[in-house]
CSV table of C-alpha atoms and ligand atoms in Angstrom, one decimal:
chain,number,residue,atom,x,y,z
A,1443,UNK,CA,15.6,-23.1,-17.4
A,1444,UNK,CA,17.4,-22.9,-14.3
A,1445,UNK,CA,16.4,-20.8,-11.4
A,1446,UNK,CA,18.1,-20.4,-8.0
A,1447,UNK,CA,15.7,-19.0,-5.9
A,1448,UNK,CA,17.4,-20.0,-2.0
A,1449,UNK,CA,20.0,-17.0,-1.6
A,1450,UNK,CA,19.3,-17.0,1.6
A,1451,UNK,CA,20.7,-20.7,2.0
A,1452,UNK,CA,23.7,-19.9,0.1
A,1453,UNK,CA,24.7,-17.9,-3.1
A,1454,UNK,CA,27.6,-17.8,-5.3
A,1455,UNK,CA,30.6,-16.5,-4.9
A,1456,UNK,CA,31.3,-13.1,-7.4
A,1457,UNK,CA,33.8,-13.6,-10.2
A,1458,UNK,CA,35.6,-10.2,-8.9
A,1459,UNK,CA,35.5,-12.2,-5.2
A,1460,UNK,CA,37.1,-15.4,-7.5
A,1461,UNK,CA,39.7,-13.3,-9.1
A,1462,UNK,CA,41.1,-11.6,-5.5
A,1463,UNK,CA,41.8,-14.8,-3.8
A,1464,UNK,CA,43.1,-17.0,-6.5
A,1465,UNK,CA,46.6,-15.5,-5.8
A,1466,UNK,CA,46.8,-16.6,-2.3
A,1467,UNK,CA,45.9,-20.0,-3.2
A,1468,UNK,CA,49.2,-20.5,-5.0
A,1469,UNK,CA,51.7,-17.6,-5.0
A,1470,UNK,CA,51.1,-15.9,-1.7
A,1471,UNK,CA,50.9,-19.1,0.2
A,1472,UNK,CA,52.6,-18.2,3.4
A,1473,UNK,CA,51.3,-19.0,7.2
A,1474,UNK,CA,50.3,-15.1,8.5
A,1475,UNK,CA,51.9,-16.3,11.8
A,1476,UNK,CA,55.5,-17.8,9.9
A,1477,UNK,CA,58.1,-15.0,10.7
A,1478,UNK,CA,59.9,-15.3,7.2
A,1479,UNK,CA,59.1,-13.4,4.2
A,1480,UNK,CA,56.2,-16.0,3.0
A,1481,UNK,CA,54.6,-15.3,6.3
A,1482,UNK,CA,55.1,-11.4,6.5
A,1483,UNK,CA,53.7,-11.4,3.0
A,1484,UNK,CA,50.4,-13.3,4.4
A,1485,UNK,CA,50.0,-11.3,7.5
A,1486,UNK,CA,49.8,-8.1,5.4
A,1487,UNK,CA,47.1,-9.1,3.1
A,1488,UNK,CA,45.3,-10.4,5.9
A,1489,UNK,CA,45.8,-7.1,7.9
A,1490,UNK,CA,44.6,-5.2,4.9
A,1491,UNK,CA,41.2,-7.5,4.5
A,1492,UNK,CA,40.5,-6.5,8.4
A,1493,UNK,CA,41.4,-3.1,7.6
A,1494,UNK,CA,38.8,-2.7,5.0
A,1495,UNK,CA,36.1,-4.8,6.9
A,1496,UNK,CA,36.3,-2.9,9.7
A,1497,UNK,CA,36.0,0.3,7.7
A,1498,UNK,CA,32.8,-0.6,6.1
A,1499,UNK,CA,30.7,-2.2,9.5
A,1500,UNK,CA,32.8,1.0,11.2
A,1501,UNK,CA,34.6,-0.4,13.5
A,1502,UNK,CA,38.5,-1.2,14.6
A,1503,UNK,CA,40.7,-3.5,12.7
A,1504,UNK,CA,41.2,-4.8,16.5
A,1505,UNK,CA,37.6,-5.5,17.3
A,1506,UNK,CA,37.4,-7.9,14.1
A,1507,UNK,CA,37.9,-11.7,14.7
A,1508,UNK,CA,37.8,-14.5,11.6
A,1509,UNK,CA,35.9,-17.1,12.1
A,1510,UNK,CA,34.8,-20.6,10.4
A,1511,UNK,CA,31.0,-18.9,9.6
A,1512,UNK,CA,28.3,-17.7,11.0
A,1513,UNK,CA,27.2,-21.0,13.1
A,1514,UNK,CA,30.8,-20.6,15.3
A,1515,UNK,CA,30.1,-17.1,15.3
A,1516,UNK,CA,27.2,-17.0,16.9
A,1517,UNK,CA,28.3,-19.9,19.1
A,1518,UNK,CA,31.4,-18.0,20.2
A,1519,UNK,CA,29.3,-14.6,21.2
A,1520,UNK,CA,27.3,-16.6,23.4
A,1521,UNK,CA,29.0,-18.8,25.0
A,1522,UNK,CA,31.8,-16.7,25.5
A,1523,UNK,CA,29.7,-13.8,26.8
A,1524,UNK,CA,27.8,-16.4,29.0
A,1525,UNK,CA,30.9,-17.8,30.4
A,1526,UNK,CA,32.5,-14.2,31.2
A,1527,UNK,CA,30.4,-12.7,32.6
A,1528,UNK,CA,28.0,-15.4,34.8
A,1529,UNK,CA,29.0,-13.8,38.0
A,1530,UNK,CA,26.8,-10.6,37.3
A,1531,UNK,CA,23.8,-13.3,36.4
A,1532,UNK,CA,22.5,-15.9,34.4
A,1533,UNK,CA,19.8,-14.6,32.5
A,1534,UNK,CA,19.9,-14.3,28.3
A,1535,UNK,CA,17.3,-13.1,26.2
A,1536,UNK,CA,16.6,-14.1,22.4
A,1537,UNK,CA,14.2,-14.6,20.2
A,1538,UNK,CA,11.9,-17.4,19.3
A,1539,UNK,CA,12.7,-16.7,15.4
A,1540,UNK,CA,16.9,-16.9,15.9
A,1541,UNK,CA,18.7,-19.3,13.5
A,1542,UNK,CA,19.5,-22.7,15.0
A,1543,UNK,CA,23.0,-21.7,15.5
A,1544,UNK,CA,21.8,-19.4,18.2
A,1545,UNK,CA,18.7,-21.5,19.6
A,1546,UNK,CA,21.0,-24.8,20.2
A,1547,UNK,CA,23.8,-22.5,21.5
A,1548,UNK,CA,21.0,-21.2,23.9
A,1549,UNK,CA,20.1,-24.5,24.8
A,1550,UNK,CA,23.4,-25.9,25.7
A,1551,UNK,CA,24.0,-22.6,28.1
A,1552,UNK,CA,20.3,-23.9,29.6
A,1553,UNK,CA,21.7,-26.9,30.4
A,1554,UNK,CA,24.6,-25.0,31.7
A,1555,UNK,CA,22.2,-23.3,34.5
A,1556,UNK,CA,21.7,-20.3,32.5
A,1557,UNK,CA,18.2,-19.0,32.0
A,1558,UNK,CA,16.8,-18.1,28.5
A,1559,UNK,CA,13.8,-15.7,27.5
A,1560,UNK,CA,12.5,-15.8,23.9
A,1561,UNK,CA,10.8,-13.0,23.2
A,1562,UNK,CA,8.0,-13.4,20.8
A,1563,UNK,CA,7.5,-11.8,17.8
A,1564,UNK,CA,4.1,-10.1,15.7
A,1565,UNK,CA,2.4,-11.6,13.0
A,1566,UNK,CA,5.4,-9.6,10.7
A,1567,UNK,CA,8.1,-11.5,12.8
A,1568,UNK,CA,9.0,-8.2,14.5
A,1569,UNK,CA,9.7,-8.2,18.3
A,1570,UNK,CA,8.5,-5.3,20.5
A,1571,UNK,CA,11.0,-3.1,22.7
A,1572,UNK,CA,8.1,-2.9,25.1
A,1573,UNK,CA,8.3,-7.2,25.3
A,1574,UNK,CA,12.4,-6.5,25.6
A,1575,UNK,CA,11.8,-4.2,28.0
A,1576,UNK,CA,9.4,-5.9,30.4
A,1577,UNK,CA,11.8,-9.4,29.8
A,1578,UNK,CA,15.1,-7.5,31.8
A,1579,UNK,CA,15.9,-8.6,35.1
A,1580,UNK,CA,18.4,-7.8,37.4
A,1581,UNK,CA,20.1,-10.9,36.2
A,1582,UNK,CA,20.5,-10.1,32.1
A,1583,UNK,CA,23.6,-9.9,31.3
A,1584,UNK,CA,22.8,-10.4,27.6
A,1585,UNK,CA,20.7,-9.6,25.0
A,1586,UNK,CA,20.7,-11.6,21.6
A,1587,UNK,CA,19.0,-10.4,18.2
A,1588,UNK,CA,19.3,-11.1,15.2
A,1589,UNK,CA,19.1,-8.3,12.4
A,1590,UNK,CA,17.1,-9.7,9.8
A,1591,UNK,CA,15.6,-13.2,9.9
A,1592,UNK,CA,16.5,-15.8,7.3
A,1593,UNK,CA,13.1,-17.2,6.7
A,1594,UNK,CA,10.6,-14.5,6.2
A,1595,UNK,CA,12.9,-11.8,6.2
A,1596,UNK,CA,11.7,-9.4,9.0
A,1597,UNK,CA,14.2,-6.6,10.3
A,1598,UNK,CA,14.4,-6.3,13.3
A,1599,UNK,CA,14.7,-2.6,15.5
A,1600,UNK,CA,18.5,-3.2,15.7
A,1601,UNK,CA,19.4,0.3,16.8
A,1602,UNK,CA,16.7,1.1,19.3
A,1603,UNK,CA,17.5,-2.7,20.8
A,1604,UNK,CA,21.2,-1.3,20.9
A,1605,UNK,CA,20.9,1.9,22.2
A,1606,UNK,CA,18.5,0.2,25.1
A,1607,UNK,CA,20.9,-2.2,26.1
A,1608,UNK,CA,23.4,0.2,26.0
A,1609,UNK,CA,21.8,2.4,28.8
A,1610,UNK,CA,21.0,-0.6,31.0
A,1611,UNK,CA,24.3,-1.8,30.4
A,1612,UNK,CA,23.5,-5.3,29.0
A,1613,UNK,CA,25.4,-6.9,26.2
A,1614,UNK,CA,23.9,-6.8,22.9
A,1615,UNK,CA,24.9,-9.2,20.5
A,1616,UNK,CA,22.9,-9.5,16.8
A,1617,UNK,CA,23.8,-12.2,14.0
A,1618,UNK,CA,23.5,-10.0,10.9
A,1619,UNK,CA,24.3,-13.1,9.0
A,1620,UNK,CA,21.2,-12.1,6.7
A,1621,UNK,CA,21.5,-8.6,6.9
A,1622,UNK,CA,25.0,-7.8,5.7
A,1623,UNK,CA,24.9,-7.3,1.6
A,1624,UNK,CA,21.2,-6.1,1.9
A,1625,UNK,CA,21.0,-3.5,5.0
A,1626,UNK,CA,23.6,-1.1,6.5
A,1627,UNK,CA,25.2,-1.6,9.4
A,1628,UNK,CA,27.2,0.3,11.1
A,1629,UNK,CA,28.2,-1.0,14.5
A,1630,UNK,CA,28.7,2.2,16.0
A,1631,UNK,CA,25.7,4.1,15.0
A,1632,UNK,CA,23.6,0.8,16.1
A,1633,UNK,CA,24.5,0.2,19.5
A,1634,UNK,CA,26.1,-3.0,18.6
A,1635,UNK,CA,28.5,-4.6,20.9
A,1636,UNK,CA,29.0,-8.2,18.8
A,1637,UNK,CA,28.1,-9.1,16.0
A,1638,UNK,CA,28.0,-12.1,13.6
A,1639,UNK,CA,28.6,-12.3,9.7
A,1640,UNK,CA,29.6,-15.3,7.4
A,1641,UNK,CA,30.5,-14.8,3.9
A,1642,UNK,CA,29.0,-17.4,1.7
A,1643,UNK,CA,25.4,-15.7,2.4
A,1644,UNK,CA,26.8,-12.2,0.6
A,1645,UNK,CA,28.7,-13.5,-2.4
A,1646,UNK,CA,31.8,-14.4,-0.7
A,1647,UNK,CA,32.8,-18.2,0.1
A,1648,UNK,CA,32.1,-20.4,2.4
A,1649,UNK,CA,33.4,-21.5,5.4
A,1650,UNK,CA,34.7,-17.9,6.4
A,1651,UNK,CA,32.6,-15.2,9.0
A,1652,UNK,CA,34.1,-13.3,11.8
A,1653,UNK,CA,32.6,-11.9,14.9
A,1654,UNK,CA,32.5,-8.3,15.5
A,1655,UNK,CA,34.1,-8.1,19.7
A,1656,UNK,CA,33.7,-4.5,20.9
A,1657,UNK,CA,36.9,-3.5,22.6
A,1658,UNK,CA,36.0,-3.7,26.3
A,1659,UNK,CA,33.6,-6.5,25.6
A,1660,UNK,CA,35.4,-9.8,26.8
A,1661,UNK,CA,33.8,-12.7,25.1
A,1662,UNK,CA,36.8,-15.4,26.0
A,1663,UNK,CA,38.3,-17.8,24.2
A,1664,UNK,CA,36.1,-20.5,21.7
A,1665,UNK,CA,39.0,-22.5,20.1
A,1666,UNK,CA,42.1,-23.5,22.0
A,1667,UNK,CA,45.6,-23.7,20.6
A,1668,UNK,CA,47.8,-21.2,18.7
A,1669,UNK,CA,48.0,-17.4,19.3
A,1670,UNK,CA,45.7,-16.2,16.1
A,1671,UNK,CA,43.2,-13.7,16.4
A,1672,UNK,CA,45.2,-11.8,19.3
A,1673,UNK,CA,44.8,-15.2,21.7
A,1674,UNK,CA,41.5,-16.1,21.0
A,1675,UNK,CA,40.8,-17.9,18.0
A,1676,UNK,CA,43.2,-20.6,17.4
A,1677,UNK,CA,44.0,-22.1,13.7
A,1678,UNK,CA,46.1,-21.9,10.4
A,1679,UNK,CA,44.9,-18.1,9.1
A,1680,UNK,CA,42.3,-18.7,6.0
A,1681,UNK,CA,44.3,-16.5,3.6
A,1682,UNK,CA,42.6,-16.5,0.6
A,1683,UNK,CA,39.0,-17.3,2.3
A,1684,UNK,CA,39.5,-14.1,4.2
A,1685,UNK,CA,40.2,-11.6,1.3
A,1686,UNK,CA,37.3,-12.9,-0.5
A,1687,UNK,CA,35.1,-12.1,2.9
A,1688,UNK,CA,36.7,-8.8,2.6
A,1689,UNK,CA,36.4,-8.6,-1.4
A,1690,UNK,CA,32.6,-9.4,-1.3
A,1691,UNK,CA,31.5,-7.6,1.7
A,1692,UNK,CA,33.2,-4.1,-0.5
A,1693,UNK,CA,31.3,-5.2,-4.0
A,1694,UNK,CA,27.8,-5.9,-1.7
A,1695,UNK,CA,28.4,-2.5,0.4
A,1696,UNK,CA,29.3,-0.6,-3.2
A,1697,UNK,CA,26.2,-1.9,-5.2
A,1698,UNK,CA,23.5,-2.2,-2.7
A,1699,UNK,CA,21.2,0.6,-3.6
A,1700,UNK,CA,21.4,-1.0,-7.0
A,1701,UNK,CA,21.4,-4.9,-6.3
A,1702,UNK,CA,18.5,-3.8,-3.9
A,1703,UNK,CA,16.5,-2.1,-6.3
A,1704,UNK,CA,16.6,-5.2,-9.4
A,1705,UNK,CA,15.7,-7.6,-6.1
A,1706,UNK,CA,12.6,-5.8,-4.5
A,1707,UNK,CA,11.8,-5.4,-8.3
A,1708,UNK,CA,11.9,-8.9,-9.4
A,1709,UNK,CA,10.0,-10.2,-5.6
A,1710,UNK,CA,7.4,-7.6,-5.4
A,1711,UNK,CA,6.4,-8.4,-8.9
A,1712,UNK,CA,6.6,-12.5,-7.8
A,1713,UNK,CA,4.3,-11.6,-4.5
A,1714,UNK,CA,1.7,-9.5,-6.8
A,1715,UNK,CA,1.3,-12.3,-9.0
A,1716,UNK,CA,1.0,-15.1,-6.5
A,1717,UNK,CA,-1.1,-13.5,-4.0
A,1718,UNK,CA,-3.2,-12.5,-7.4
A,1719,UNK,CA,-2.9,-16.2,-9.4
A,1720,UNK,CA,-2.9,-19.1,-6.9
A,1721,UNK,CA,-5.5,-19.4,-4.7
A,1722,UNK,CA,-5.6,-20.3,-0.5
A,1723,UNK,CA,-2.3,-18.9,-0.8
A,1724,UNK,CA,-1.1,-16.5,2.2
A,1725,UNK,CA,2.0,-14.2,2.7
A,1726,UNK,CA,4.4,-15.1,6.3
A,1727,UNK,CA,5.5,-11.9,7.9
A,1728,UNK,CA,4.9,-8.4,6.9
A,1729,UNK,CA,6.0,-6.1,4.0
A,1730,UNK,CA,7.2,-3.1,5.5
A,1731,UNK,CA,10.4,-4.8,7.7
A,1732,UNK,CA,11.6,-7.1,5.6
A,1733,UNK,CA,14.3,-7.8,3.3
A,1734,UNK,CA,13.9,-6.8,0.2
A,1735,UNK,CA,14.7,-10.1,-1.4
A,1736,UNK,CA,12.3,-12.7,0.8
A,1737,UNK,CA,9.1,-13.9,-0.2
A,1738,UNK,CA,7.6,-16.5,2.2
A,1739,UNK,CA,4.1,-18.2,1.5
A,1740,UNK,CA,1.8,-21.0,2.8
A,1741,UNK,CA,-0.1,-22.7,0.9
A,1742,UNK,CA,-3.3,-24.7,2.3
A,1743,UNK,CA,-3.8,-28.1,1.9
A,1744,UNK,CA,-0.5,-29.4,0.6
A,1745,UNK,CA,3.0,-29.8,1.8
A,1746,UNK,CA,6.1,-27.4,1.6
A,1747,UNK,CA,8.4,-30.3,1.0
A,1748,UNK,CA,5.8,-31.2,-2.1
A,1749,UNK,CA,6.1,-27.7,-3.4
A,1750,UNK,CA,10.0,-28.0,-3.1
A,1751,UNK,CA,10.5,-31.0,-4.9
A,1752,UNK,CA,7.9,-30.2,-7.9
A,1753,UNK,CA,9.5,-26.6,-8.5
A,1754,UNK,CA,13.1,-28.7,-8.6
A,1755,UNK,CA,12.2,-30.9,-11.1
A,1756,UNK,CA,11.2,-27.4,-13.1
A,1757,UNK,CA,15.0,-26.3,-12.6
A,1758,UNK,CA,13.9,-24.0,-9.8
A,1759,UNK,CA,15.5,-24.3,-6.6
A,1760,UNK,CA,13.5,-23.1,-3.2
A,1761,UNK,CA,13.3,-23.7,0.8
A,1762,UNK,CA,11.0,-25.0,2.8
A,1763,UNK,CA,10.7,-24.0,6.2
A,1764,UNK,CA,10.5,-27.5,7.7
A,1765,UNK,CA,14.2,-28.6,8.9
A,1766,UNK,CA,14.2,-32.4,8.2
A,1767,UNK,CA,15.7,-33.8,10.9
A,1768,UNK,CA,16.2,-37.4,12.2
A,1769,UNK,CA,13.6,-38.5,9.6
A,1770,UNK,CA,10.8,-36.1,11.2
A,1771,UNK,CA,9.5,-33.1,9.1
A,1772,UNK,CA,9.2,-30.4,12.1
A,1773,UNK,CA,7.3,-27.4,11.2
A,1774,UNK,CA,9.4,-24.1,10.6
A,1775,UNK,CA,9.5,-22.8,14.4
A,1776,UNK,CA,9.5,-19.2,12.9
A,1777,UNK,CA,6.4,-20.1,10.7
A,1778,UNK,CA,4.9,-20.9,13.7
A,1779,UNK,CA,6.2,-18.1,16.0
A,1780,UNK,CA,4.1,-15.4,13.1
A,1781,UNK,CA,1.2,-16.7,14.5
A,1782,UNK,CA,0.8,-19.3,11.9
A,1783,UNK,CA,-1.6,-22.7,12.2
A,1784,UNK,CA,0.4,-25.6,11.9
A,1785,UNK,CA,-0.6,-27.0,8.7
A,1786,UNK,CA,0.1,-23.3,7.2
A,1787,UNK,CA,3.9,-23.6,9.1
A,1788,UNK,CA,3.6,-27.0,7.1
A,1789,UNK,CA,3.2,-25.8,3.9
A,1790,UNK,CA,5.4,-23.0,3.9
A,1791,UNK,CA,8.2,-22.4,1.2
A,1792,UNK,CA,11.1,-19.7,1.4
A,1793,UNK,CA,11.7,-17.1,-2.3
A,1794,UNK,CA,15.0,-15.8,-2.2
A,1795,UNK,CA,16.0,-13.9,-5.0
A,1796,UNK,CA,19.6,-12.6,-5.6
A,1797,UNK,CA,20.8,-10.0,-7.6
A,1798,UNK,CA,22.4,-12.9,-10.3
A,1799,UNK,CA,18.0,-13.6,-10.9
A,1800,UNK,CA,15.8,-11.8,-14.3
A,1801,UNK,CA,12.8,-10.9,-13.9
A,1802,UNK,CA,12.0,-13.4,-16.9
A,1803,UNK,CA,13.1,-16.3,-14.2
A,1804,UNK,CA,10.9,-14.6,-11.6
A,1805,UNK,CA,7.8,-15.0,-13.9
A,1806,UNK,CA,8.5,-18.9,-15.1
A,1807,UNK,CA,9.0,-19.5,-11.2
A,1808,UNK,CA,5.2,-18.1,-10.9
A,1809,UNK,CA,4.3,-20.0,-13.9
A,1810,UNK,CA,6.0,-23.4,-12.2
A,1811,UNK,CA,4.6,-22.8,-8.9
A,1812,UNK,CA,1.0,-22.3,-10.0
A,1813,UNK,CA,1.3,-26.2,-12.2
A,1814,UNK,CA,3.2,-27.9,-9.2
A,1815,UNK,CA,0.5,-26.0,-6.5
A,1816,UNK,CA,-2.8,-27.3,-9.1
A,1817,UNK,CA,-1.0,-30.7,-9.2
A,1818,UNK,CA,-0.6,-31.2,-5.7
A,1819,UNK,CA,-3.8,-30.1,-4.8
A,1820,UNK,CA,-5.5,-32.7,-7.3
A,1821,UNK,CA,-3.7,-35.2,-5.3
A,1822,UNK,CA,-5.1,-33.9,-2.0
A,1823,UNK,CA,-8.3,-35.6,-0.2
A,1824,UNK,CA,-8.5,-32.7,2.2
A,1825,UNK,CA,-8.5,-30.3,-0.5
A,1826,UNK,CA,-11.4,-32.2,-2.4
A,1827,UNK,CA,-13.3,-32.7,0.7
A,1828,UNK,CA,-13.2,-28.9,1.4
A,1829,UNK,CA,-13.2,-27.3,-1.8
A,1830,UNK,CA,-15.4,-29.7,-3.6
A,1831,UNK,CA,-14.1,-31.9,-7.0
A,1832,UNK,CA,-15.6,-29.1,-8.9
A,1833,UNK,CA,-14.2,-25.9,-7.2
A,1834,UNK,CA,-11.0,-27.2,-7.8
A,1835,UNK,CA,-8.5,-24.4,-9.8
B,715,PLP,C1,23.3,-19.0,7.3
B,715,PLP,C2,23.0,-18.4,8.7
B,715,PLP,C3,23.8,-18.7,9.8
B,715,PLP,C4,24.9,-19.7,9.7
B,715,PLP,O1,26.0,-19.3,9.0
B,715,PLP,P1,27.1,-20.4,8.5
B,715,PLP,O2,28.2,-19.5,7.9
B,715,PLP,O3,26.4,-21.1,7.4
B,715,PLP,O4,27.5,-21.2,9.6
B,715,PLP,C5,23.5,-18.1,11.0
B,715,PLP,N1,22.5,-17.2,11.1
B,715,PLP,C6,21.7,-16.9,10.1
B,715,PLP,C7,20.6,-15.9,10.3
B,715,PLP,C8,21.9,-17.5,8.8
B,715,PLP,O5,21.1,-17.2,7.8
């Protein structure tokens, strides 16, 4: 059997999505920004996709820009606001559980002079208003949070962080990257003044996102060059990558309640049973904010990458928090933000189900995990020395 349990990282792209684009690949192949026929043809259908996006986030067809993803979302929103509006301050405040996209972004504007707060979250991965509150100074000029958090899925309090900013008059940008297919948002309603989405992570493909602007906001210029996306985002219109963004975010808006419903099914049931079946086992974040289709767990004495690679050679595919970079396995920072020890942060691994998952997959993945999480554990000295040769399960 073959299970894809990392939704989060990626999922696949819906036949229907399939099916809307291919025509744009090969018959409607004109340049949106050509004046003939060809390109007038283009520039409709694209007009159309922004149409529709901006009716279901609602918002204005004007306030929607395409983007590359999510990452250059995100790195656009900050920089741009940063850059625009310096001259009323320097100060930016974020989280300590934001996707790298926005911590590296934050960094770079660090380097730039700017000053950066991370708020810190609960043990459920939630910030407080109270911490936002108390973090504003005279010198904010924005505020960055994002929706829903991509390792152990805690929402955050988007529209009470919205409407606050609103009535200090501080920007408020979220990446909703995680969010959009699984929560409503609405940008209006939320307080939102930019916003970030890329398609890939709701059934669209990859390589697409846009960034929601506010009209009034001014968030400059990210890519230099030709006059697409009213002046500020230069490059060759992604036809057919666009009206799949548009195609998928319509299917994920029509069917949440129901995709919702089979995926808190099928994860509930998969926490129940592990909490229940494997022992020194303990849930990251909280239940009551959180996506519905996250599971995250640490599991003492043994390694997240270990877990990872013994479910894949089940079929089943996972995360583990750790980002392995330059040969070092760092700890997940978000792990670590919940208030977890660092061998716990270690031995974290990301469940994310999808609505494409049976509940027949989601019992042989607790089936897998409990062999690969005895295996390990028979290889481990520390577990032994703790638990005893004898106590071992
Ligand atoms: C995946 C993800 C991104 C990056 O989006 P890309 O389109 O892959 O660049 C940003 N933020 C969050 C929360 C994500 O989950």
């Amino acid at each position: 059997m073959r299970v894809y349990l990392d939704n989060s990282a990626t999922t696949a792209v819906d036949r229907e999505v399939l099916d809307a684009m291919m025509p744009y690949f090969t018959d409607t192949f004109g340049n949106p920004s050509s004046l003939h026929g060809y390109g007038r043809e283009a520039l409709a259908v694209v007009d159309q996709a922004r149409e529709k996006i901006a009716r279901l986030l609602n918002a204005k067809p004007t306030e929607i820009y395409f983007t590359s993803g999510g990452s250059e979302s995100d790195n656009w929103a900050l920089r741009g606001a940063a850059h625009t509006y310096q001259k009323q301050g320097k100060h930016i405040i974020t989280t300590a559980i934001e996707h790298p996209a926005i911590l590296e972004t934050c960094k770079l504007l660090e380097s730039e002079g700017f000053e950066v707060t991370k708020l810190p979250v609960g043990r459920d991965g939630r910030v407080s208003l109270e911490d936002l509150k108390n973090a504003v100074r005279d010198d904010t000029i924005l505020v960055s949070v994002m929706f829903a958090n991509n390792e152990m899925g805690a929402i955050q309090p988007i529209a009470e962080i919205g409407a606050f900013c609103r009535e200090e008059g501080i920007l408020f940008h979220t990446d909703a990257v995680q969010a959009a297919g699984s929560i409503k948002i609405d940008v209006q309603e939320q307080n939102i003044d930019m916003l970030s989405l890329s398609a890939h992570k709701f059934h669209g493909p990859k390589g697409v996102g846009l960034l929601y602007i506010r009209s009034g906001v001014r968030a400059g210029k990210l890519i230099y060059g030709g006059g697409q996306e009213r002046g500020f985002r230069a490059g060759t219109t992604n036809v057919p990558a666009i009206v799949g963004m548009a195609k998928a975010l319509e299917i994920s808006v029509r069917d949440m309640d129901n995709d919702n419903e089979h995926i808190k099914a099928m994860r509930d049931h998969f926490i129940k049973r592990v909490l229940a079946e494997v022992p020194y086992c303990k849930l990251n974040g909280g239940m009551e904010h959180r996506l519905v289709n996250n599971a995250n767990f640490s599991f003492d004495y043994i390694e997240g990458e270990g877990i990872l690679i013994g479910l894949d050679l089940s079929g089943i595919a996972v995360s583990s928090g750790s980002a392995c970079s330059s040969g070092d396995l760092e700890p997940s920072h978000v792990i670590l933000a919940c208030g977890a020890t660092m061998e716990e942060a270690h031995g974290s691994i990301r469940f994310s189900f999808g609505k494409d998952n049976t509940m027949e997959q989601t019992d042989y993945a607790v089936e897998k995990l409990k062999e690969t999480v005895t295996r390990l554990r028979s290889f481990s000295p520390l577990f032994k020395e703790i638990k005893g040769e004898d106590t071992y399960v």
